[in-house]
Amino acid sequence: MGNGSIFVVGLGPGSKEYRTIRAQQALEEADVIVGYNTYLKIIRDVTEGKEVIGAKMKEELFRARITIEKALEGKKVALVSSGDPQVYGMASLLLDMMAKHGYDIPVEIIPGVTAALAVSSKLGSPLSLDYASISLSDLLIPRDEILNRVRKAAEGDFVIVLYNPISKPLLEASMDIIREIRKNPTPVGIVDHAFREDEKVIITDTEEWKKFENVIGMVTTIVAGNSKTYVTGNKMITPRGYERKYSY
C-alpha cells in the first residue's frame, strides 16, 4: 500500500472557536487522529467515525511512531498538539524521527495559537516588543541550562513567557532571577486554563507573585514583563517605543 500523509495540527488554546480553519479541515479529512488523551477530549466534535489513538503523558515517542506507522499503511493521520505543534509540541519529534529513519511521507505542519499568545490576549498586550519563551520542564533539559536561559533573557530585558511551570523549585528559582535583575517590581501575569473552563487571569508583580502560587499548575502560563511593562486598569502593556519618537 502506498504512503498516506500526515497533518501535525495545532489545536490552539482549547476551544473550537480558536482553531484555525485549516486545522479544522485537516481534522475532518483525517482517517486517524493521534494525541494526548486530554487533547482528544477537546476535539470530540471531529472524532466520530475515525480511528482515534490516545496516549498518556510522557508517551510522545509512541505518538510519533504510531503516526508514522499509520501513514505507511496509506492513511491520512492527524497528530495533534495543543497550542502550536512547533512550540514544545510534536512537530520536531515527528520530523526528527522521520529524518533519522529516512521515511518519505508528506507532512503538513498546521500552526495554532500558542499559549504565549493566548494568555497575553487575556492580560492585555504584554508581548508588543521582543520576548523570549522558556519552558520550565526539566524532563529533557537540565535545570542549570534552563536557569541560564532565564538569566540571559532577563539581562536582555526581554518580556519572558514561562511555559510548563510544574516544578515549584525551578519556578521559584527562575522568578528569583527575574526579580534580582529587574530590580524594581515588574508586572507578572498568571493565566491558568486560558480559553477553557475554570480560566483564571491574575496580574501581580515580581514581588507579590508567590501569593498566587497555589493557582499555578500544568496548564498555567506566566508572563513576566520587561523594564518598560506597566499595568493600567486590568491590562498589562509593553510599549513598542512609539513614545520615544512621537507625542500621542
Coordinates of N, CA, C and O in Angstrom, one line a residue, residues 137-227:
S137 N 10.1 22.9 32.1 CA 10.1 21.5 32.3 C 11.5 21.0 32.2 O 12.2 21.2 31.2
D138 N 12.0 20.3 33.2 CA 13.4 19.8 33.2 C 13.5 18.3 33.0 O 14.4 17.6 33.3
L139 N 12.4 17.8 32.3 CA 12.4 16.4 32.0 C 13.4 16.0 30.9 O 14.0 15.0 30.9
L140 N 13.6 17.0 30.0 CA 14.6 16.8 28.9 C 15.7 17.7 28.9 O 16.8 17.4 28.4
I141 N 15.6 18.9 29.5 CA 16.6 19.9 29.5 C 17.1 20.1 31.0 O 16.3 20.2 31.9
P142 N 18.4 20.1 31.2 CA 18.9 20.2 32.6 C 18.5 21.5 33.3 O 18.4 22.6 32.6
R143 N 18.3 21.5 34.6 CA 17.8 22.6 35.3 C 18.8 23.8 35.1 O 18.3 25.0 34.9
D144 N 20.1 23.6 35.2 CA 21.0 24.7 35.1 C 21.0 25.4 33.8 O 21.2 26.6 33.7
E145 N 20.7 24.6 32.7 CA 20.6 25.2 31.4 C 19.3 26.1 31.3 O 19.4 27.2 30.7
I146 N 18.3 25.6 31.9 CA 17.0 26.4 31.9 C 17.2 27.8 32.7 O 16.9 28.8 32.2
L147 N 17.9 27.7 33.8 CA 18.1 28.9 34.6 C 19.0 29.8 33.9 O 18.9 31.1 34.0
N148 N 20.0 29.3 33.2 CA 20.9 30.2 32.4 C 20.1 30.9 31.3 O 20.4 32.1 31.1
R149 N 19.2 30.3 30.7 CA 18.4 30.9 29.7 C 17.5 32.0 30.3 O 17.3 33.1 29.7
V150 N 16.9 31.7 31.5 CA 16.1 32.7 32.2 C 17.0 34.0 32.5 O 16.6 35.1 32.3
R151 N 18.2 33.7 33.0 CA 19.1 34.8 33.3 C 19.4 35.7 32.1 O 19.4 36.9 32.2
K152 N 19.8 35.0 31.0 CA 20.2 35.8 29.8 C 19.0 36.6 29.3 O 19.1 37.7 28.8
A153 N 17.8 36.0 29.3 CA 16.6 36.7 28.8 C 16.3 37.9 29.7 O 15.9 39.0 29.2
A154 N 16.5 37.7 31.0 CA 16.2 38.8 31.9 C 17.3 39.9 31.7 O 16.9 41.1 31.7
E155 N 18.5 39.5 31.6 CA 19.6 40.5 31.3 C 19.4 41.3 30.0 O 19.7 42.4 29.9
G156 N 18.8 40.6 29.0 CA 18.5 41.3 27.8 C 17.2 42.1 27.8 O 16.8 42.7 26.8
D157 N 16.6 42.2 28.9 CA 15.3 42.9 29.1 C 14.2 42.5 28.2 O 13.4 43.3 27.7
F158 N 14.2 41.2 27.9 CA 13.0 40.6 27.2 C 11.9 40.4 28.1 O 12.0 40.1 29.3
V159 N 10.6 40.6 27.6 CA 9.5 40.0 28.3 C 9.7 38.5 28.2 O 10.2 38.0 27.2
I160 N 9.4 37.9 29.3 CA 9.7 36.4 29.4 C 8.4 35.6 29.6 O 7.6 35.9 30.6
V161 N 8.1 34.7 28.8 CA 7.0 33.8 28.9 C 7.5 32.5 29.4 O 8.3 31.8 28.8
L162 N 6.9 32.0 30.5 CA 7.3 30.8 31.1 C 6.2 29.7 30.9 O 5.1 29.8 31.4
Y163 N 6.6 28.7 30.1 CA 5.7 27.6 29.9 C 6.0 26.5 30.9 O 7.1 26.4 31.4
N164 N 5.1 25.6 31.1 CA 5.3 24.3 31.9 C 5.9 24.6 33.3 O 6.9 24.0 33.6
P165 N 5.3 25.5 34.1 CA 5.8 25.8 35.4 C 5.4 24.7 36.4 O 4.8 25.1 37.5
I166 N 5.7 23.5 36.2 CA 5.2 22.4 37.0 C 6.2 22.1 38.2 O 5.8 21.4 39.1
S167 N 7.4 22.5 38.1 CA 8.4 22.3 39.2 C 8.4 23.6 40.0 O 8.9 24.6 39.6
K168 N 7.9 23.5 41.2 CA 7.8 24.7 42.1 C 9.3 25.2 42.4 O 9.5 26.4 42.3
P169 N 10.2 24.4 42.7 CA 11.6 24.9 43.0 C 12.2 25.6 41.8 O 12.8 26.6 41.9
L170 N 12.0 25.0 40.6 CA 12.5 25.6 39.4 C 11.8 26.9 39.0 O 12.4 27.9 38.6
L171 N 10.5 27.0 39.2 CA 9.8 28.2 39.0 C 10.2 29.3 40.0 O 10.5 30.5 39.6
E172 N 10.4 29.0 41.3 CA 10.8 30.0 42.2 C 12.2 30.5 42.0 O 12.5 31.7 42.1
A173 N 13.1 29.6 41.5 CA 14.5 30.0 41.2 C 14.4 30.9 40.0 O 15.2 31.9 39.9
S174 N 13.6 30.6 39.0 CA 13.5 31.5 37.8 C 13.0 32.8 38.2 O 13.5 33.9 37.7
M175 N 11.9 32.9 39.0 CA 11.3 34.2 39.3 C 12.3 35.0 40.2 O 12.3 36.2 40.1
D176 N 13.1 34.3 41.0 CA 14.1 35.0 41.9 C 15.1 35.7 40.9 O 15.6 36.8 41.2
I177 N 15.5 35.0 39.9 CA 16.5 35.6 38.9 C 15.9 36.8 38.3 O 16.5 37.9 38.2
I178 N 14.6 36.7 37.8 CA 14.0 37.8 37.2 C 13.9 39.0 38.1 O 14.2 40.2 37.7
R179 N 13.5 38.7 39.3 CA 13.3 39.8 40.3 C 14.6 40.5 40.6 O 14.7 41.7 40.7
E180 N 15.7 39.7 40.8 CA 17.0 40.2 41.0 C 17.5 41.1 39.9 O 18.0 42.2 40.2
I181 N 17.3 40.7 38.7 CA 17.8 41.5 37.6 C 16.9 42.7 37.3 O 17.4 43.8 36.9
R182 N 15.6 42.6 37.4 CA 14.7 43.7 37.1 C 14.9 44.8 38.1 O 14.6 46.0 37.8
K183 N 15.3 44.5 39.4 CA 15.5 45.5 40.5 C 14.2 46.1 41.0 O 13.8 45.9 42.1
N184 N 13.4 46.8 40.1 CA 12.1 47.4 40.5 C 11.0 46.3 40.3 O 11.2 45.5 39.4
P185 N 10.0 46.4 41.1 CA 8.9 45.4 40.9 C 8.4 45.5 39.4 O 8.2 46.6 38.9
T186 N 8.2 44.4 38.8 CA 7.8 44.3 37.4 C 6.5 43.5 37.2 O 6.3 42.5 37.9
P187 N 5.6 44.0 36.4 CA 4.3 43.2 36.3 C 4.5 41.8 35.8 O 5.4 41.4 35.0
V188 N 3.7 40.9 36.4 CA 3.7 39.5 36.1 C 2.2 39.1 35.9 O 1.4 39.3 36.7
G189 N 2.0 38.4 34.8 CA 0.7 37.9 34.5 C 0.7 36.4 34.7 O 1.6 35.7 34.2
I190 N -0.4 35.8 35.3 CA -0.5 34.4 35.5 C -1.9 34.0 35.0 O -2.9 34.5 35.4
V191 N -1.9 33.1 34.0 CA -3.1 32.7 33.4 C -3.2 31.2 33.4 O -2.3 30.5 32.9
D192 N -4.2 30.7 34.0 CA -4.4 29.2 34.1 C -5.7 28.8 33.3 O -6.7 29.5 33.3
H193 N -5.6 27.7 32.5 CA -6.7 27.2 31.7 C -7.2 28.3 30.7 O -8.4 28.5 30.6
A194 N -6.3 29.0 30.0 CA -6.7 30.1 29.1 C -7.8 29.5 28.1 O -7.5 28.5 27.5
F195 N -8.9 30.3 27.9 CA -9.9 29.9 27.0 C -10.6 28.6 27.2 O -11.1 28.0 26.3
R196 N -10.5 28.1 28.5 CA -11.1 26.8 28.8 C -12.0 27.1 30.1 O -11.9 28.2 30.7
E197 N -12.7 26.0 30.5 CA -13.4 26.1 31.7 C -12.4 26.3 32.9 O -11.3 25.9 32.8
D198 N -12.9 27.0 33.9 CA -12.0 27.3 35.1 C -10.9 28.2 34.8 O -9.8 28.2 35.5
E199 N -11.0 29.0 33.8 CA -9.9 30.0 33.5 C -9.7 31.0 34.6 O -10.7 31.4 35.2
K200 N -8.5 31.3 34.9 CA -8.1 32.2 35.9 C -7.1 33.2 35.3 O -6.1 32.8 34.7
V201 N -7.3 34.5 35.5 CA -6.4 35.5 35.0 C -6.0 36.4 36.1 O -6.8 37.0 36.8
I202 N -4.7 36.5 36.4 CA -4.2 37.2 37.6 C -3.1 38.1 37.1 O -2.2 37.7 36.3
I203 N -3.1 39.4 37.5 CA -2.0 40.3 37.3 C -1.4 40.7 38.6 O -2.1 41.2 39.5
T204 N -0.1 40.5 38.8 CA 0.6 40.7 40.0 C 2.0 41.3 39.6 O 2.1 42.0 38.6
D205 N 3.0 41.1 40.4 CA 4.3 41.6 40.1 C 5.4 40.7 40.6 O 5.1 39.7 41.3
T206 N 6.6 41.0 40.4 CA 7.7 40.1 40.8 C 7.9 40.0 42.3 O 8.5 39.1 42.8
E207 N 7.3 40.9 43.0 CA 7.4 40.9 44.5 C 6.3 40.1 45.1 O 6.5 39.4 46.1
E208 N 5.1 40.1 44.5 CA 3.9 39.5 45.1 C 3.4 38.2 44.5 O 2.5 37.6 44.9
W209 N 4.1 37.8 43.4 CA 3.5 36.6 42.6 C 3.3 35.4 43.5 O 2.4 34.6 43.2
K210 N 4.2 35.2 44.5 CA 4.1 33.9 45.3 C 2.7 33.8 46.0 O 2.3 32.6 46.3
K211 N 2.0 34.9 46.2 CA 0.7 34.8 46.8 C -0.3 33.9 46.0 O -1.3 33.4 46.5
F212 N 0.1 33.8 44.7 CA -0.8 33.1 43.8 C -0.2 31.7 43.3 O -0.7 31.1 42.4
E213 N 0.8 31.3 44.0 CA 1.5 30.0 43.6 C 0.5 28.8 43.6 O 0.7 27.9 42.8
N214 N -0.5 28.9 44.4 CA -1.4 27.7 44.5 C -2.3 27.6 43.2 O -2.8 26.5 43.0
V215 N -2.3 28.6 42.5 CA -3.1 28.6 41.2 C -2.3 28.0 40.1 O -2.9 27.4 39.1
I216 N -1.0 28.0 40.2 CA -0.1 27.6 39.1 C 0.0 26.1 39.0 O 0.2 25.4 40.0
G217 N -0.2 25.6 37.8 CA -0.2 24.1 37.5 C 0.3 23.9 36.1 O 0.9 24.7 35.4
M218 N -0.1 22.7 35.6 CA 0.4 22.2 34.3 C -0.1 23.0 33.1 O 0.6 23.2 32.1
V219 N -1.3 23.6 33.3 CA -1.8 24.4 32.1 C -1.8 25.9 32.5 O -2.7 26.6 32.0
T220 N -0.8 26.3 33.2 CA -0.6 27.7 33.5 C 0.5 28.2 32.7 O 1.5 27.5 32.5
T221 N 0.4 29.5 32.2 CA 1.5 30.2 31.6 C 1.7 31.5 32.2 O 0.7 32.2 32.6
I222 N 3.0 31.9 32.4 CA 3.3 33.1 33.2 C 4.0 34.0 32.3 O 4.9 33.6 31.5
V223 N 3.7 35.3 32.3 CA 4.3 36.3 31.5 C 4.9 37.4 32.5 O 4.2 38.0 33.2
A224 N 6.3 37.5 32.5 CA 7.0 38.5 33.3 C 7.4 39.6 32.4 O 8.1 39.4 31.4
G225 N 6.9 40.8 32.7 CA 7.2 42.0 31.8 C 8.6 42.4 31.8 O 9.4 41.9 32.6
N226 N 8.9 43.3 30.9 CA 10.3 43.8 30.9 C 10.3 45.1 31.7 O 9.3 45.5 32.4
S227 N 11.4 45.9 31.6 CA 11.5 47.1 32.5 C 10.5 48.2 32.1 O 10.3 49.1 32.9

